[in-house]
Amino acid sequence: SGGAGGGIIIIVTPDLTIYDNSIIANGANGTYCYGADCNDGMGGGGAAGTILLSVNQVITPDGINVLAHGGDDGNVLSTIVPGCRRGPGGGGGGGVFFVSLRVV
């Protein structure tokens, strides 16, 4: 099966204090097949999500990382009769990040 999508993160606030320096909306990886029953193409990676930040001020001691990466493709990692391999799934698409803020 394919990986789950990254979802949506919406933060609207005057002041945002962040102690863990990451906001993440990554897609999950596609499924890998390790056995001899890999008779179908594998699922693709989940698309990354959307992150919207609308804040006046971000207070953080260590900076902030905003991540929206698509998941890795699914793949077949087994020994299969030659000529019977199926293609991997595609990787998930990248996400979107909208921001309106002033960093302190």
CSV table of C-alpha atoms in Angstrom, one decimal:
chain,number,residue,atom,x,y,z
A,1,SER,CA,0.0,0.0,0.0
A,2,GLY,CA,1.0,3.6,-0.4
A,3,GLY,CA,2.2,5.8,2.4
A,4,ALA,CA,-0.1,8.2,4.2
A,5,GLY,CA,-0.1,11.9,3.3
A,6,GLY,CA,1.4,14.6,5.6
A,7,GLY,CA,-1.8,16.4,6.5
A,8,ILE,CA,-2.3,20.1,7.2
A,9,ILE,CA,-0.9,22.2,10.0
A,10,ILE,CA,-2.4,25.6,10.5
A,11,ILE,CA,-1.1,27.9,13.3
A,12,VAL,CA,-2.6,31.3,13.7
A,13,THR,CA,-1.5,33.1,16.9
A,14,PRO,CA,0.1,36.4,17.9
A,15,ASP,CA,3.1,34.8,19.6
A,16,LEU,CA,4.5,31.3,19.1
A,17,THR,CA,7.1,29.9,21.6
A,18,ILE,CA,8.9,26.8,20.3
A,19,TYR,CA,11.1,24.6,22.5
A,20,ASP,CA,11.4,21.6,20.1
A,21,ASN,CA,12.6,23.3,17.0
A,22,SER,CA,10.6,21.4,14.3
A,23,ILE,CA,7.2,21.6,12.6
A,24,ILE,CA,6.8,18.5,10.5
A,25,ALA,CA,4.2,17.5,7.9
A,26,ASN,CA,6.1,14.7,6.1
A,27,GLY,CA,4.4,12.0,4.0
A,28,ALA,CA,5.0,8.4,5.0
A,29,ASN,CA,7.1,5.9,3.0
A,30,GLY,CA,5.5,3.4,0.7
A,31,THR,CA,5.5,-0.3,1.6
A,32,TYR,CA,8.5,-2.5,0.8
A,33,CYS,CA,8.1,-6.2,-0.1
A,34,TYR,CA,10.8,-8.5,1.3
A,35,GLY,CA,9.3,-11.9,0.6
A,36,ALA,CA,8.7,-14.1,-2.4
A,37,ASP,CA,5.1,-12.9,-2.9
A,38,CYS,CA,6.0,-9.6,-4.6
A,39,ASN,CA,3.7,-10.1,-7.6
A,40,ASP,CA,2.4,-6.5,-7.9
A,41,GLY,CA,3.9,-3.0,-8.1
A,42,MET,CA,4.6,-1.5,-4.7
A,43,GLY,CA,2.7,1.5,-3.3
A,44,GLY,CA,4.0,5.0,-3.7
A,45,GLY,CA,5.2,7.4,-1.0
A,46,GLY,CA,2.7,9.7,0.7
A,47,ALA,CA,2.6,13.3,-0.4
A,48,ALA,CA,3.9,15.9,2.0
A,49,GLY,CA,1.4,18.1,3.8
A,50,THR,CA,0.7,21.8,3.9
A,51,ILE,CA,2.0,24.1,6.7
A,52,LEU,CA,0.5,27.6,7.3
A,53,LEU,CA,2.0,29.9,9.9
A,54,SER,CA,0.4,33.2,10.6
A,55,VAL,CA,2.1,34.7,13.7
A,56,ASN,CA,3.5,38.1,14.7
A,57,GLN,CA,6.5,36.7,16.7
A,58,VAL,CA,8.3,33.4,17.0
A,59,ILE,CA,10.4,32.9,20.1
A,60,THR,CA,12.8,30.0,20.0
A,61,PRO,CA,16.2,29.5,21.5
A,62,ASP,CA,17.5,27.2,18.7
A,63,GLY,CA,15.8,28.4,15.5
A,64,ILE,CA,13.0,26.6,13.7
A,65,ASN,CA,12.9,23.9,11.1
A,66,VAL,CA,9.8,23.5,8.9
A,67,LEU,CA,9.7,20.2,7.1
A,68,ALA,CA,7.3,19.0,4.4
A,69,HIS,CA,9.0,16.1,2.6
A,70,GLY,CA,7.2,13.5,0.4
A,71,GLY,CA,7.6,9.8,1.5
A,72,ASP,CA,10.0,7.4,-0.2
A,73,ASP,CA,8.7,5.0,-2.9
A,74,GLY,CA,7.8,1.4,-2.1
A,75,ASN,CA,10.1,-1.2,-3.5
A,76,VAL,CA,10.7,-4.9,-4.0
A,77,LEU,CA,13.7,-6.2,-2.1
A,78,SER,CA,13.6,-9.9,-2.7
A,79,THR,CA,14.7,-12.6,-5.1
A,80,ILE,CA,12.1,-13.2,-7.7
A,81,VAL,CA,12.1,-15.3,-10.8
A,82,PRO,CA,13.8,-13.3,-13.6
A,83,GLY,CA,11.4,-11.3,-15.7
A,84,CYS,CA,8.7,-11.2,-12.9
A,85,ARG,CA,9.9,-8.1,-11.1
A,86,ARG,CA,7.4,-5.3,-10.8
A,87,GLY,CA,8.2,-1.6,-10.7
A,88,PRO,CA,8.4,0.4,-7.4
A,89,GLY,CA,5.9,3.0,-6.5
A,90,GLY,CA,6.7,6.6,-7.1
A,91,GLY,CA,7.9,9.0,-4.4
A,92,GLY,CA,5.5,11.3,-2.7
A,93,GLY,CA,5.4,15.0,-3.9
A,94,GLY,CA,6.8,17.9,-1.9
A,95,GLY,CA,4.7,20.0,0.4
A,96,VAL,CA,3.7,23.6,0.7
A,97,PHE,CA,4.7,26.2,3.3
A,98,PHE,CA,3.1,29.6,3.7
A,99,VAL,CA,4.4,32.0,6.3
A,100,SER,CA,3.6,35.5,7.6
A,101,LEU,CA,5.8,36.2,10.6
A,102,ARG,CA,8.6,38.1,12.3
A,103,VAL,CA,11.3,36.0,13.9
A,104,VAL,CA,12.8,37.3,17.2
